[in-house]
């Protein structure tokens, strides 16, 4: 009965993850990832996998135990992400420094370093359509200062973020009316190493199970 309930919890979580991908990120966090009922299902699945891991170890089914441990790491990373993740936006004008970002419209999160925008450039495609110009790429040349000292310089592009101090800064957009101002998305995900470790352990477990099946062929 307990195993069936855990399986049901797993199927519900997978279904919710698929459904939540259809919603905007803010709504997905509010109605799914941050919801109490979702965390309860997550915790029950985690507990069920812990019990399964112990049982596999007792039965000396080490490959399946390793797979369960990998999934446990991924679940733990996802749970910590829902508690510790920070995400917001930062506006930078050329020649100015900013030492914080907005999580909500009225919540400013301070940083122990500042970002200085040295330059911002936008490249357009040569062809136009009905008088509209389409953006090919935009770049932000950033200098990071801490306690008045330059510690790092980098260029932020789309799909090429800047990582520093546990934060990732993504090129998000710009204001057409303010061509020398850039908008950066700021993300902090301290639980990401757990997820990476979980995938690594999961792959090891799958390799061990495949190796065992291969020997029986």
PDB file of N, CA and C in Angstrom, residues 13-16 25 28 32 36 46 67 72 103 114 128 145 153 161 167 178 182 188 190 192 199 205 212-213:
ATOM      1  N   UNK A  13       3.557  14.416  -9.072  1.00  0.00           N
ATOM      2  CA  UNK A  13       4.616  15.412  -9.187  1.00  0.00           C
ATOM      3  C   UNK A  13       5.037  15.592 -10.645  1.00  0.00           C
ATOM      4  N   UNK A  14       5.230  14.480 -11.350  1.00  0.00           N
ATOM      5  CA  UNK A  14       5.608  14.562 -12.765  1.00  0.00           C
ATOM      6  C   UNK A  14       4.540  15.294 -13.562  1.00  0.00           C
ATOM      7  N   UNK A  15       3.266  14.964 -13.286  1.00  0.00           N
ATOM      8  CA  UNK A  15       2.159  15.626 -13.984  1.00  0.00           C
ATOM      9  C   UNK A  15       2.156  17.124 -13.687  1.00  0.00           C
ATOM     10  N   UNK A  16       2.395  17.494 -12.422  1.00  0.00           N
ATOM     11  CA  UNK A  16       2.420  18.917 -12.042  1.00  0.00           C
ATOM     12  C   UNK A  16       3.582  19.651 -12.692  1.00  0.00           C
ATOM     13  N   UNK A  25       6.649  31.731 -15.164  1.00  0.00           N
ATOM     14  CA  UNK A  25       7.483  31.252 -14.063  1.00  0.00           C
ATOM     15  C   UNK A  25       6.964  31.699 -12.700  1.00  0.00           C
ATOM     16  N   UNK A  28       3.985  29.587 -11.782  1.00  0.00           N
ATOM     17  CA  UNK A  28       4.403  28.207 -11.502  1.00  0.00           C
ATOM     18  C   UNK A  28       4.985  28.096 -10.099  1.00  0.00           C
ATOM     19  N   UNK A  32       2.564  26.017  -7.638  1.00  0.00           N
ATOM     20  CA  UNK A  32       3.094  24.660  -7.633  1.00  0.00           C
ATOM     21  C   UNK A  32       4.282  24.536  -6.680  1.00  0.00           C
ATOM     22  N   UNK A  36       2.133  24.369  -0.351  1.00  0.00           N
ATOM     23  CA  UNK A  36       2.356  23.430   0.749  1.00  0.00           C
ATOM     24  C   UNK A  36       2.079  22.000   0.310  1.00  0.00           C
ATOM     25  N   UNK A  46      10.479  11.723  -1.239  1.00  0.00           N
ATOM     26  CA  UNK A  46      11.851  11.650  -0.710  1.00  0.00           C
ATOM     27  C   UNK A  46      11.940  10.552   0.353  1.00  0.00           C
ATOM     28  N   UNK A  67      20.999   4.348  -7.910  1.00  0.00           N
ATOM     29  CA  UNK A  67      20.011   5.115  -8.689  1.00  0.00           C
ATOM     30  C   UNK A  67      19.096   5.901  -7.756  1.00  0.00           C
ATOM     31  N   UNK A  72      17.492  10.996  -5.029  1.00  0.00           N
ATOM     32  CA  UNK A  72      17.370  11.714  -3.756  1.00  0.00           C
ATOM     33  C   UNK A  72      18.123  13.040  -3.795  1.00  0.00           C
ATOM     34  N   UNK A 103      13.812  41.923  -6.466  1.00  0.00           N
ATOM     35  CA  UNK A 103      13.153  40.624  -6.511  1.00  0.00           C
ATOM     36  C   UNK A 103      11.685  40.811  -6.882  1.00  0.00           C
ATOM     37  N   UNK A 114      29.402  45.548  -6.500  1.00  0.00           N
ATOM     38  CA  UNK A 114      28.632  46.384  -7.426  1.00  0.00           C
ATOM     39  C   UNK A 114      29.008  46.067  -8.868  1.00  0.00           C
ATOM     40  N   UNK A 128      14.968  44.721 -42.950  1.00  0.00           N
ATOM     41  CA  UNK A 128      13.870  45.253 -42.176  1.00  0.00           C
ATOM     42  C   UNK A 128      12.550  44.714 -42.710  1.00  0.00           C
ATOM     43  N   UNK A 145      33.115  45.556  -8.966  1.00  0.00           N
ATOM     44  CA  UNK A 145      33.946  46.184  -7.940  1.00  0.00           C
ATOM     45  C   UNK A 145      33.488  45.739  -6.557  1.00  0.00           C
ATOM     46  N   UNK A 153      36.158  41.683 -14.852  1.00  0.00           N
ATOM     47  CA  UNK A 153      35.526  42.304 -16.012  1.00  0.00           C
ATOM     48  C   UNK A 153      35.017  41.200 -16.933  1.00  0.00           C
ATOM     49  N   UNK A 161      26.070  34.106 -19.660  1.00  0.00           N
ATOM     50  CA  UNK A 161      25.925  34.903 -18.441  1.00  0.00           C
ATOM     51  C   UNK A 161      27.257  35.158 -17.746  1.00  0.00           C
ATOM     52  N   UNK A 167      26.059  34.314  -7.818  1.00  0.00           N
ATOM     53  CA  UNK A 167      24.967  34.817  -8.652  1.00  0.00           C
ATOM     54  C   UNK A 167      25.316  34.646 -10.131  1.00  0.00           C
ATOM     55  N   UNK A 178      15.869  54.021 -24.105  1.00  0.00           N
ATOM     56  CA  UNK A 178      17.100  54.269 -23.347  1.00  0.00           C
ATOM     57  C   UNK A 178      18.190  53.363 -23.900  1.00  0.00           C
ATOM     58  N   UNK A 182      20.862  48.762 -19.918  1.00  0.00           N
ATOM     59  CA  UNK A 182      20.654  47.331 -20.097  1.00  0.00           C
ATOM     60  C   UNK A 182      19.835  46.779 -18.936  1.00  0.00           C
ATOM     61  N   UNK A 188      20.225  33.367  -8.293  1.00  0.00           N
ATOM     62  CA  UNK A 188      21.090  32.675  -7.345  1.00  0.00           C
ATOM     63  C   UNK A 188      20.461  31.339  -7.018  1.00  0.00           C
ATOM     64  N   UNK A 190      21.765  28.205  -5.002  1.00  0.00           N
ATOM     65  CA  UNK A 190      22.776  27.480  -4.232  1.00  0.00           C
ATOM     66  C   UNK A 190      22.575  25.974  -4.226  1.00  0.00           C
ATOM     67  N   UNK A 192      22.052  24.114  -6.869  1.00  0.00           N
ATOM     68  CA  UNK A 192      22.416  23.522  -8.155  1.00  0.00           C
ATOM     69  C   UNK A 192      23.474  22.417  -8.036  1.00  0.00           C
ATOM     70  N   UNK A 199      22.553  13.932 -10.762  1.00  0.00           N
ATOM     71  CA  UNK A 199      22.598  13.386 -12.126  1.00  0.00           C
ATOM     72  C   UNK A 199      23.840  12.513 -12.322  1.00  0.00           C
ATOM     73  N   UNK A 205      24.639   4.810 -11.336  1.00  0.00           N
ATOM     74  CA  UNK A 205      23.721   3.720 -11.024  1.00  0.00           C
ATOM     75  C   UNK A 205      23.170   3.055 -12.267  1.00  0.00           C
ATOM     76  N   UNK A 212      25.194  -5.013 -15.126  1.00  0.00           N
ATOM     77  CA  UNK A 212      24.683  -6.258 -14.552  1.00  0.00           C
ATOM     78  C   UNK A 212      23.791  -6.984 -15.560  1.00  0.00           C
ATOM     79  N   UNK A 213      22.916  -6.253 -16.238  1.00  0.00           N
ATOM     80  CA  UNK A 213      22.039  -6.876 -17.231  1.00  0.00           C
ATOM     81  C   UNK A 213      22.849  -7.440 -18.383  1.00  0.00           C
TER      82      UNK A 213
END
